[in-house]
Amino acid sequence: MNISSNPIERSFELAASRCADLTPLVYQRLSEEHPETRTMFCSQGSELVKGSMLALTIEAILDFAGERRGHFRLIACEVASHDGYGTSRELFIAFFAIIRDTLRDLLGEEWSPDIAQAWDQFLIEIEAFAAIPA
């Protein structure tokens, strides 16, 4: 396996070698840390929505933390649409930390200082980016 030099991308690559689907882990943690989200995904087909939402989020994270070729712009669109759903900006941003924490737990000892630092910086930058009016 060719490991990326980008620490955030590397965290996803390492996680992929341990777990075929992050979706259940991410959403379990989300519902535990933010119980108010449990009612947001109670309709038929919600598992597909969760998987799709996480896949798009990961794609946007990788672009935002990488070359910023355009996929990261989805984040600004989703800030606006989630505002329309009544989702607070705090909860919207918390989703990124939930993903980070899930990866950290999954990687265990392979969660290196450079990965931790890259994620910390990413969360600071994404919070500032999401605070910009859509």
PDB file of C-alpha atoms in Angstrom:
ATOM      1  CA  MET A   1       0.000   0.000   0.000  1.00  0.00           C
ATOM      2  CA  ASN A   2       1.304   3.432  -0.975  1.00  0.00           C
ATOM      3  CA  ILE A   3       0.784   5.666   2.081  1.00  0.00           C
ATOM      4  CA  SER A   4       0.059   9.356   1.525  1.00  0.00           C
ATOM      5  CA  SER A   5       2.350  12.074   2.849  1.00  0.00           C
ATOM      6  CA  ASN A   6      -0.757  14.117   3.747  1.00  0.00           C
ATOM      7  CA  PRO A   7      -1.493  13.201   7.387  1.00  0.00           C
ATOM      8  CA  ILE A   8      -5.265  13.524   7.055  1.00  0.00           C
ATOM      9  CA  GLU A   9      -5.349  11.437   3.907  1.00  0.00           C
ATOM     10  CA  ARG A  10      -3.038   8.946   5.621  1.00  0.00           C
ATOM     11  CA  SER A  11      -5.457   8.687   8.565  1.00  0.00           C
ATOM     12  CA  PHE A  12      -8.232   7.657   6.183  1.00  0.00           C
ATOM     13  CA  GLU A  13      -5.957   5.204   4.359  1.00  0.00           C
ATOM     14  CA  LEU A  14      -4.947   3.532   7.616  1.00  0.00           C
ATOM     15  CA  ALA A  15      -8.578   3.415   8.749  1.00  0.00           C
ATOM     16  CA  ALA A  16      -9.610   1.822   5.444  1.00  0.00           C
ATOM     17  CA  SER A  17      -7.159  -1.011   6.085  1.00  0.00           C
ATOM     18  CA  ARG A  18      -8.943  -1.730   9.390  1.00  0.00           C
ATOM     19  CA  CYS A  19     -12.566  -0.995   8.630  1.00  0.00           C
ATOM     20  CA  ALA A  20     -14.551  -1.440   5.420  1.00  0.00           C
ATOM     21  CA  ASP A  21     -17.205   1.109   6.377  1.00  0.00           C
ATOM     22  CA  LEU A  22     -16.785   3.963   8.846  1.00  0.00           C
ATOM     23  CA  THR A  23     -20.471   4.871   8.653  1.00  0.00           C
ATOM     24  CA  PRO A  24     -21.764   2.827  11.625  1.00  0.00           C
ATOM     25  CA  LEU A  25     -18.861   3.924  13.833  1.00  0.00           C
ATOM     26  CA  VAL A  26     -19.213   7.612  12.970  1.00  0.00           C
ATOM     27  CA  TYR A  27     -22.985   7.714  13.426  1.00  0.00           C
ATOM     28  CA  GLN A  28     -22.900   5.698  16.632  1.00  0.00           C
ATOM     29  CA  ARG A  29     -20.450   8.211  18.079  1.00  0.00           C
ATOM     30  CA  LEU A  30     -22.540  11.112  16.742  1.00  0.00           C
ATOM     31  CA  SER A  31     -25.683   9.794  18.424  1.00  0.00           C
ATOM     32  CA  GLU A  32     -23.832   9.165  21.693  1.00  0.00           C
ATOM     33  CA  GLU A  33     -22.208  12.595  21.839  1.00  0.00           C
ATOM     34  CA  HIS A  34     -25.170  14.471  20.337  1.00  0.00           C
ATOM     35  CA  PRO A  35     -28.349  12.549  21.272  1.00  0.00           C
ATOM     36  CA  GLU A  36     -30.447  15.188  19.528  1.00  0.00           C
ATOM     37  CA  THR A  37     -29.270  13.742  16.199  1.00  0.00           C
ATOM     38  CA  ARG A  38     -31.014  10.401  16.771  1.00  0.00           C
ATOM     39  CA  THR A  39     -34.303  11.769  15.447  1.00  0.00           C
ATOM     40  CA  MET A  40     -32.630  13.247  12.366  1.00  0.00           C
ATOM     41  CA  PHE A  41     -32.089   9.836  10.786  1.00  0.00           C
ATOM     42  CA  CYS A  42     -35.174   7.841  11.650  1.00  0.00           C
ATOM     43  CA  SER A  43     -36.831   7.586   8.234  1.00  0.00           C
ATOM     44  CA  GLN A  44     -36.722   4.715   5.776  1.00  0.00           C
ATOM     45  CA  GLY A  45     -33.519   4.823   3.739  1.00  0.00           C
ATOM     46  CA  SER A  46     -31.629   6.738   6.416  1.00  0.00           C
ATOM     47  CA  GLU A  47     -28.728   4.261   6.291  1.00  0.00           C
ATOM     48  CA  LEU A  48     -28.188   5.182   2.641  1.00  0.00           C
ATOM     49  CA  VAL A  49     -28.384   8.863   3.520  1.00  0.00           C
ATOM     50  CA  LYS A  50     -25.810   8.414   6.288  1.00  0.00           C
ATOM     51  CA  GLY A  51     -23.414   6.551   4.006  1.00  0.00           C
ATOM     52  CA  SER A  52     -23.778   9.090   1.229  1.00  0.00           C
ATOM     53  CA  MET A  53     -23.412  12.034   3.605  1.00  0.00           C
ATOM     54  CA  LEU A  54     -20.253  10.568   5.132  1.00  0.00           C
ATOM     55  CA  ALA A  55     -18.737   9.735   1.730  1.00  0.00           C
ATOM     56  CA  LEU A  56     -19.316  13.285   0.488  1.00  0.00           C
ATOM     57  CA  THR A  57     -17.938  14.701   3.732  1.00  0.00           C
ATOM     58  CA  ILE A  58     -14.786  12.594   3.486  1.00  0.00           C
ATOM     59  CA  GLU A  59     -14.296  13.684  -0.124  1.00  0.00           C
ATOM     60  CA  ALA A  60     -14.657  17.326   0.944  1.00  0.00           C
ATOM     61  CA  ILE A  61     -12.285  16.838   3.902  1.00  0.00           C
ATOM     62  CA  LEU A  62      -9.614  15.310   1.671  1.00  0.00           C
ATOM     63  CA  ASP A  63      -9.926  18.159  -0.821  1.00  0.00           C
ATOM     64  CA  PHE A  64      -9.946  20.856   1.880  1.00  0.00           C
ATOM     65  CA  ALA A  65      -6.903  19.293   3.584  1.00  0.00           C
ATOM     66  CA  GLY A  66      -5.218  18.716   0.243  1.00  0.00           C
ATOM     67  CA  GLU A  67      -5.149  20.527  -3.066  1.00  0.00           C
ATOM     68  CA  ARG A  68      -8.506  22.319  -2.781  1.00  0.00           C
ATOM     69  CA  ARG A  69      -9.574  21.555  -6.320  1.00  0.00           C
ATOM     70  CA  GLY A  70     -13.215  22.283  -5.643  1.00  0.00           C
ATOM     71  CA  HIS A  71     -14.860  19.412  -3.759  1.00  0.00           C
ATOM     72  CA  PHE A  72     -14.358  21.301  -0.502  1.00  0.00           C
ATOM     73  CA  ARG A  73     -16.875  23.892  -1.724  1.00  0.00           C
ATOM     74  CA  LEU A  74     -19.554  21.341  -0.917  1.00  0.00           C
ATOM     75  CA  ILE A  75     -18.956  22.266   2.722  1.00  0.00           C
ATOM     76  CA  ALA A  76     -20.203  25.826   2.149  1.00  0.00           C
ATOM     77  CA  CYS A  77     -23.278  24.491   0.326  1.00  0.00           C
ATOM     78  CA  GLU A  78     -23.981  22.048   3.123  1.00  0.00           C
ATOM     79  CA  VAL A  79     -23.618  24.753   5.779  1.00  0.00           C
ATOM     80  CA  ALA A  80     -26.431  26.625   4.033  1.00  0.00           C
ATOM     81  CA  SER A  81     -28.639  23.572   3.535  1.00  0.00           C
ATOM     82  CA  HIS A  82     -28.124  22.411   7.122  1.00  0.00           C
ATOM     83  CA  ASP A  83     -29.024  25.918   8.311  1.00  0.00           C
ATOM     84  CA  GLY A  84     -32.289  25.367   6.421  1.00  0.00           C
ATOM     85  CA  TYR A  85     -32.811  22.054   8.234  1.00  0.00           C
ATOM     86  CA  GLY A  86     -32.336  23.820  11.552  1.00  0.00           C
ATOM     87  CA  THR A  87     -28.959  22.215  12.249  1.00  0.00           C
ATOM     88  CA  SER A  88     -26.781  24.511  14.323  1.00  0.00           C
ATOM     89  CA  ARG A  89     -23.360  25.512  13.024  1.00  0.00           C
ATOM     90  CA  GLU A  90     -21.894  24.013  16.194  1.00  0.00           C
ATOM     91  CA  LEU A  91     -23.410  20.617  15.401  1.00  0.00           C
ATOM     92  CA  PHE A  92     -22.376  20.916  11.759  1.00  0.00           C
ATOM     93  CA  ILE A  93     -18.738  21.525  12.807  1.00  0.00           C
ATOM     94  CA  ALA A  94     -18.949  18.825  15.489  1.00  0.00           C
ATOM     95  CA  PHE A  95     -19.506  16.242  12.743  1.00  0.00           C
ATOM     96  CA  PHE A  96     -15.932  16.804  11.537  1.00  0.00           C
ATOM     97  CA  ALA A  97     -14.586  16.269  15.065  1.00  0.00           C
ATOM     98  CA  ILE A  98     -16.705  13.101  15.332  1.00  0.00           C
ATOM     99  CA  ILE A  99     -15.007  11.780  12.190  1.00  0.00           C
ATOM    100  CA  ARG A 100     -11.585  12.701  13.586  1.00  0.00           C
ATOM    101  CA  ASP A 101     -12.292  11.033  16.927  1.00  0.00           C
ATOM    102  CA  THR A 102     -13.584   7.896  15.207  1.00  0.00           C
ATOM    103  CA  LEU A 103     -10.414   7.668  13.136  1.00  0.00           C
ATOM    104  CA  ARG A 104      -8.244   8.279  16.206  1.00  0.00           C
ATOM    105  CA  ASP A 105      -9.910   5.449  18.104  1.00  0.00           C
ATOM    106  CA  LEU A 106      -9.694   3.135  15.117  1.00  0.00           C
ATOM    107  CA  LEU A 107      -5.997   3.837  14.504  1.00  0.00           C
ATOM    108  CA  GLY A 108      -4.925   3.509  18.124  1.00  0.00           C
ATOM    109  CA  GLU A 109      -1.123   3.608  18.308  1.00  0.00           C
ATOM    110  CA  GLU A 110      -0.847   4.581  14.638  1.00  0.00           C
ATOM    111  CA  TRP A 111      -2.525   7.906  15.452  1.00  0.00           C
ATOM    112  CA  SER A 112       0.713   9.866  15.204  1.00  0.00           C
ATOM    113  CA  PRO A 113       1.533  13.383  16.404  1.00  0.00           C
ATOM    114  CA  ASP A 114       1.600  14.654  12.803  1.00  0.00           C
ATOM    115  CA  ILE A 115      -1.860  13.199  12.133  1.00  0.00           C
ATOM    116  CA  ALA A 116      -3.173  14.723  15.381  1.00  0.00           C
ATOM    117  CA  GLN A 117      -1.668  18.120  14.554  1.00  0.00           C
ATOM    118  CA  ALA A 118      -3.038  18.063  10.993  1.00  0.00           C
ATOM    119  CA  TRP A 119      -6.532  17.250  12.260  1.00  0.00           C
ATOM    120  CA  ASP A 120      -6.347  19.951  14.943  1.00  0.00           C
ATOM    121  CA  GLN A 121      -5.372  22.505  12.286  1.00  0.00           C
ATOM    122  CA  PHE A 122      -8.057  21.217   9.923  1.00  0.00           C
ATOM    123  CA  LEU A 123     -10.769  21.643  12.570  1.00  0.00           C
ATOM    124  CA  ILE A 124      -9.656  25.229  13.234  1.00  0.00           C
ATOM    125  CA  GLU A 125      -9.703  26.022   9.516  1.00  0.00           C
ATOM    126  CA  ILE A 126     -13.019  24.301   8.833  1.00  0.00           C
ATOM    127  CA  GLU A 127     -14.692  26.130  11.701  1.00  0.00           C
ATOM    128  CA  ALA A 128     -13.508  29.447  10.262  1.00  0.00           C
ATOM    129  CA  PHE A 129     -14.580  28.397   6.763  1.00  0.00           C
ATOM    130  CA  ALA A 130     -18.041  27.321   7.920  1.00  0.00           C
ATOM    131  CA  ALA A 131     -18.497  30.571   9.840  1.00  0.00           C
ATOM    132  CA  ILE A 132     -18.395  32.542   6.591  1.00  0.00           C
ATOM    133  CA  PRO A 133     -21.967  33.367   5.555  1.00  0.00           C
ATOM    134  CA  ALA A 134     -23.006  31.057   2.710  1.00  0.00           C
TER     135      ALA A 134
END
